[in-house]
Coordinates of C-alpha atoms in Angstrom, one line a residue:
M186 CA 61.6 -42.8 -13.4
A187 CA 60.7 -45.0 -16.5
A188 CA 57.2 -45.2 -17.7
V189 CA 55.3 -48.4 -16.6
Q190 CA 55.0 -50.9 -19.4
H191 CA 51.6 -52.3 -19.9
N192 CA 51.2 -56.0 -19.1
N193 CA 50.1 -58.1 -22.0
N194 CA 47.5 -59.9 -20.0
D195 CA 46.0 -56.5 -19.3
K196 CA 43.0 -57.0 -21.7
A197 CA 42.5 -60.3 -20.8
K198 CA 42.2 -59.4 -17.0
S199 CA 40.2 -56.3 -17.5
D200 CA 36.4 -57.9 -17.2
E201 CA 37.3 -59.4 -13.7
H202 CA 36.3 -57.0 -11.0
V203 CA 38.4 -57.8 -8.1
I204 CA 37.1 -55.3 -5.7
V205 CA 33.6 -53.7 -5.7
I206 CA 32.5 -51.2 -3.3
Q207 CA 28.9 -49.8 -2.9
E208 CA 27.7 -46.9 -1.0
L209 CA 30.4 -47.0 1.6
N210 CA 30.0 -44.4 4.7
K211 CA 32.5 -44.3 7.6
W212 CA 32.1 -42.0 10.7
Y213 CA 34.5 -41.2 13.4
G214 CA 32.0 -40.0 16.2
E215 CA 30.1 -37.2 14.5
F216 CA 32.7 -36.7 11.7
Q217 CA 31.9 -38.3 8.5
A218 CA 35.0 -39.4 6.9
L219 CA 33.4 -41.2 3.8
H220 CA 30.3 -40.2 1.9
N221 CA 28.6 -42.9 0.0
I222 CA 32.0 -44.1 -1.9
S223 CA 31.4 -46.6 -5.0
L224 CA 34.3 -47.8 -6.6
D225 CA 34.7 -50.9 -9.1
V226 CA 38.5 -52.1 -9.2
K227 CA 39.3 -54.6 -12.2
A228 CA 42.0 -57.0 -12.0
G229 CA 45.5 -55.7 -13.1
E230 CA 44.4 -52.0 -12.5
R231 CA 46.8 -49.4 -11.2
I232 CA 44.9 -46.7 -9.4
V233 CA 46.3 -43.9 -7.6
L234 CA 44.4 -41.9 -4.9
C235 CA 45.1 -38.3 -4.5
G236 CA 43.7 -35.2 -2.8
P237 CA 44.2 -32.7 0.1
S238 CA 45.0 -34.2 3.6
G239 CA 42.3 -35.4 5.4
S240 CA 40.4 -36.2 2.2
G241 CA 39.6 -39.6 2.9
K242 CA 42.1 -41.3 0.9
S243 CA 43.9 -43.5 3.6
T244 CA 40.5 -44.2 5.2
L245 CA 39.4 -45.7 2.0
I246 CA 42.0 -48.1 1.5
R247 CA 42.1 -49.2 5.2
C248 CA 38.6 -50.0 4.9
I249 CA 39.1 -52.4 2.0
N250 CA 41.4 -54.4 4.3
Q251 CA 39.3 -53.8 7.6
L252 CA 42.0 -52.0 9.3
E253 CA 39.0 -49.5 9.5
V254 CA 35.3 -50.7 9.7
P255 CA 33.0 -48.6 7.8
E256 CA 29.4 -48.3 9.4
Q257 CA 27.5 -48.4 6.1
G258 CA 27.8 -50.0 2.4
S259 CA 29.5 -53.2 1.1
I260 CA 33.0 -54.0 0.2
R261 CA 33.3 -57.3 -2.1
I262 CA 36.8 -58.8 -2.6
Y263 CA 36.7 -61.4 -5.2
G264 CA 32.8 -61.7 -4.9
V265 CA 33.0 -61.9 -0.9
D266 CA 31.4 -59.1 1.0
I267 CA 34.0 -58.8 3.9
M268 CA 31.6 -56.7 5.8
T269 CA 29.0 -59.3 6.3
A270 CA 31.4 -62.9 5.7
A271 CA 32.0 -65.1 8.4
P272 CA 35.4 -64.4 10.2
Q273 CA 37.1 -67.3 8.6
E274 CA 35.8 -66.5 5.0
Q275 CA 36.9 -62.7 5.5
K276 CA 40.3 -63.7 6.8
N277 CA 40.7 -66.2 3.7
V278 CA 39.9 -63.3 1.1
L279 CA 42.0 -60.7 3.0
R280 CA 45.0 -62.8 2.6
E281 CA 44.9 -61.8 -1.0
V282 CA 45.2 -58.2 -0.1
G283 CA 48.8 -56.9 0.9
M284 CA 49.4 -53.5 2.4
V285 CA 52.3 -51.2 2.8
F286 CA 52.1 -48.4 5.3
Q287 CA 53.9 -45.0 5.4
H288 CA 55.7 -46.0 8.7
F289 CA 57.1 -49.3 7.6
N290 CA 55.8 -51.1 10.6
L291 CA 58.6 -53.8 10.8
F292 CA 59.4 -55.6 14.1
P293 CA 62.2 -53.7 15.5
H294 CA 63.5 -56.8 17.5
M295 CA 63.6 -59.0 14.2
T296 CA 65.9 -59.2 11.4
V297 CA 64.8 -58.5 7.9
M298 CA 64.5 -62.1 7.2
Q299 CA 62.6 -62.8 10.4
N300 CA 60.3 -60.0 9.5
C301 CA 59.7 -61.6 6.3
I302 CA 59.3 -65.3 7.2
L303 CA 56.9 -64.8 10.0
A304 CA 53.5 -64.4 8.3
P305 CA 54.0 -66.9 5.6
M306 CA 55.0 -69.5 8.3
T307 CA 52.2 -68.5 10.9
V308 CA 49.5 -67.6 8.5
Q309 CA 50.2 -70.0 5.7
G310 CA 51.9 -72.7 7.2
L311 CA 55.0 -72.4 5.2
T312 CA 58.1 -74.3 6.6
K313 CA 61.0 -72.2 7.6
E314 CA 63.0 -73.4 4.6
K315 CA 59.9 -72.5 2.1
A316 CA 59.4 -69.4 3.9
K317 CA 63.1 -68.5 3.6
E318 CA 63.2 -69.2 -0.3
R319 CA 60.2 -66.9 -0.8
A320 CA 62.0 -64.2 1.4
I321 CA 65.1 -64.3 -0.6
K322 CA 62.8 -64.1 -3.8
Y323 CA 61.3 -60.9 -2.7
L324 CA 64.2 -59.3 -1.2
S325 CA 65.9 -59.8 -4.3
K326 CA 63.1 -58.3 -6.1
V327 CA 63.5 -54.9 -4.2
G328 CA 67.3 -55.2 -4.2
I329 CA 67.8 -55.6 -0.4
E330 CA 68.7 -59.3 -0.3
A331 CA 72.3 -58.3 1.1
H332 CA 70.7 -57.1 4.2
S333 CA 68.6 -59.8 5.3
E334 CA 70.5 -60.4 8.5
K335 CA 70.3 -56.9 9.7
Y336 CA 67.8 -55.3 11.9
P337 CA 65.4 -52.6 11.0
S338 CA 67.7 -49.8 13.0
Q339 CA 70.6 -50.6 10.8
L340 CA 68.8 -49.8 7.5
S341 CA 68.0 -46.4 5.9
G342 CA 64.3 -45.3 5.7
G343 CA 64.3 -46.1 2.1
Q344 CA 65.7 -49.7 2.8
Q345 CA 63.3 -50.1 5.5
Q346 CA 60.4 -49.4 3.2
R347 CA 61.8 -51.5 0.5
V348 CA 61.8 -54.4 3.1
A349 CA 58.2 -53.6 4.1
I350 CA 57.3 -54.0 0.3
A351 CA 59.0 -57.5 0.3
R352 CA 57.6 -58.7 3.5
A353 CA 54.0 -57.8 2.0
L354 CA 54.9 -59.6 -1.2
C355 CA 56.0 -62.6 1.0
M356 CA 52.4 -63.4 1.5
E357 CA 52.0 -63.6 -2.3
P358 CA 48.9 -61.2 -2.4
K359 CA 46.9 -60.6 -5.7
V360 CA 46.0 -56.9 -4.6
M361 CA 48.6 -54.3 -3.1
L362 CA 47.4 -51.1 -1.1
F363 CA 50.1 -48.5 -0.6
D364 CA 49.3 -45.8 2.0
E365 CA 51.5 -42.8 1.1
P366 CA 54.6 -45.1 1.3
T367 CA 57.0 -42.2 0.8
S368 CA 55.7 -39.7 3.2
A369 CA 58.0 -40.8 6.0
L370 CA 61.1 -40.6 3.9
D371 CA 63.9 -38.2 3.2
P372 CA 63.5 -36.7 -0.1
E373 CA 66.8 -38.5 -1.6
M374 CA 64.9 -41.8 -0.5
V375 CA 61.7 -41.3 -2.2
G376 CA 62.8 -42.6 -5.8
E377 CA 64.4 -45.7 -4.6
V378 CA 61.0 -46.8 -3.1
L379 CA 59.2 -45.4 -6.0
D380 CA 61.4 -47.3 -8.6
V381 CA 60.3 -50.6 -6.6
I382 CA 56.7 -49.8 -6.8
V383 CA 57.0 -49.0 -10.6
K384 CA 58.8 -52.5 -11.3
L385 CA 56.0 -54.2 -9.3
A386 CA 53.2 -52.2 -11.3
E387 CA 55.0 -53.6 -14.7
T388 CA 54.1 -57.3 -13.5
G389 CA 50.3 -56.6 -13.8
M390 CA 49.5 -56.7 -10.1
T391 CA 46.4 -54.9 -9.3
M392 CA 47.5 -51.7 -6.9
L393 CA 45.9 -48.9 -5.1
C394 CA 48.2 -46.3 -4.0
V395 CA 47.5 -43.3 -2.0
T396 CA 50.5 -40.7 -2.8
H397 CA 51.2 -37.0 -3.1
E398 CA 53.9 -37.7 -5.5
M399 CA 52.2 -36.4 -8.7
G400 CA 54.9 -37.4 -11.0
F401 CA 55.0 -41.1 -9.9
A402 CA 51.2 -40.9 -10.0
R403 CA 51.4 -39.8 -13.8
E404 CA 53.8 -42.5 -14.6
V405 CA 52.4 -45.6 -12.6
S406 CA 48.5 -45.4 -12.9
E407 CA 45.9 -46.2 -15.2
R408 CA 43.3 -44.4 -13.5
V409 CA 43.2 -41.6 -10.9
L410 CA 40.8 -40.7 -8.3
F411 CA 40.8 -37.2 -6.5
L412 CA 39.0 -37.5 -3.3
E413 CA 37.9 -34.4 -1.0
N414 CA 35.8 -34.1 2.0
G415 CA 35.5 -38.0 1.8
K416 CA 34.0 -37.9 -1.7
I417 CA 35.3 -39.0 -5.1
L418 CA 35.4 -35.8 -7.1
E419 CA 37.1 -37.2 -10.2
D420 CA 37.7 -40.8 -11.5
T421 CA 39.7 -40.7 -14.8
T422 CA 42.7 -41.3 -16.7
P423 CA 46.2 -39.7 -15.9
D424 CA 46.3 -37.9 -19.0
K425 CA 42.9 -36.1 -18.3
F426 CA 43.5 -35.6 -14.9
F427 CA 46.7 -33.6 -15.3
S428 CA 45.6 -32.0 -18.5
N429 CA 42.2 -30.8 -17.8
P430 CA 40.3 -32.5 -14.9
D431 CA 36.5 -31.6 -15.0
N432 CA 36.2 -30.8 -11.2
Q433 CA 37.2 -27.2 -10.3
R434 CA 38.7 -28.4 -6.8
A435 CA 41.0 -30.9 -8.7
K436 CA 42.2 -28.0 -10.9
D437 CA 42.9 -26.0 -7.7
F438 CA 44.7 -28.9 -6.1
L439 CA 47.0 -29.4 -9.0
A440 CA 47.6 -25.6 -9.3
K441 CA 49.0 -25.6 -5.9
I442 CA 51.1 -28.7 -6.4
K443 CA 52.7 -27.1 -9.5
H444 CA 53.6 -24.0 -7.7

C-alpha cells in the first residue's frame, strides 16, 4: 500500500474547522458509552480512530451524522450545531457528511447503478441522466464501473464495499466517515478496499476512519485517536502513536496488535 501523498491545499485548508465536538456524552441505559468527548476536525484532515472493541469509536462517528443521538454536549458541522438545529438545517448540513459501514448496507433488490443514483435523485433532485453520469464517475474511481448492472449478490464482499464507497461519494460529501470498512471482509479482500480509501485520501477529503488495520492507519492518517471506555486517551501523530505513545493503555494495545 503506497503512502498517502499530501494534498497541496492542506496548508490553506488547515485553519477551517469542519467539525467541532464539545463535551459529548452518550448513554445506553445506565451504560455511558462516551465520556466528555471534545474534538476539533480541520478541513482535509485524515483521522484514524482505534482502540479495543467497545471503546466508543463507532458510537462517536455515528453521533457525528446523528445515527446515534447523544444526551449531552454539542456537535458543530460547518458552524451548525446539529443537536439543536431546526430539522431542515440539520438535514442540509448532514448532506455534506458521507458514511461507509462495515456491512455495506446496499439494497439487495437494486443493481449497483440503482443503488448509486437513488439518493442523488431523491435527496438532491438530480435527473436520472445526471445521476447516472455522476455514478459512472465514482464507480470508475473505485474500479467497479464494469459491474454497474449487477446486483449486490453477484459481487464479492470487496466489490460490494467499493460500491458502498462509490454510493456515498455520489452525494459528493465534503466529509467521509468510515466505520470499520474492512471488518466484514475476507482477508484477501481487505487490500482492495483499503487501496480505494488511500486514493480517496489523496484527494484531500476530510476523513474519519474507525479501523483495526494498523498498517493502513499508519499509512493514511495524519492524526490518530486512541479510545478506551468512551474516552480519548491519545490524540497524536501516527509516528508518535506507533513509536512511543504517552498513554500506557495505548502501549498495551499496540503490543497486543504486534504479537
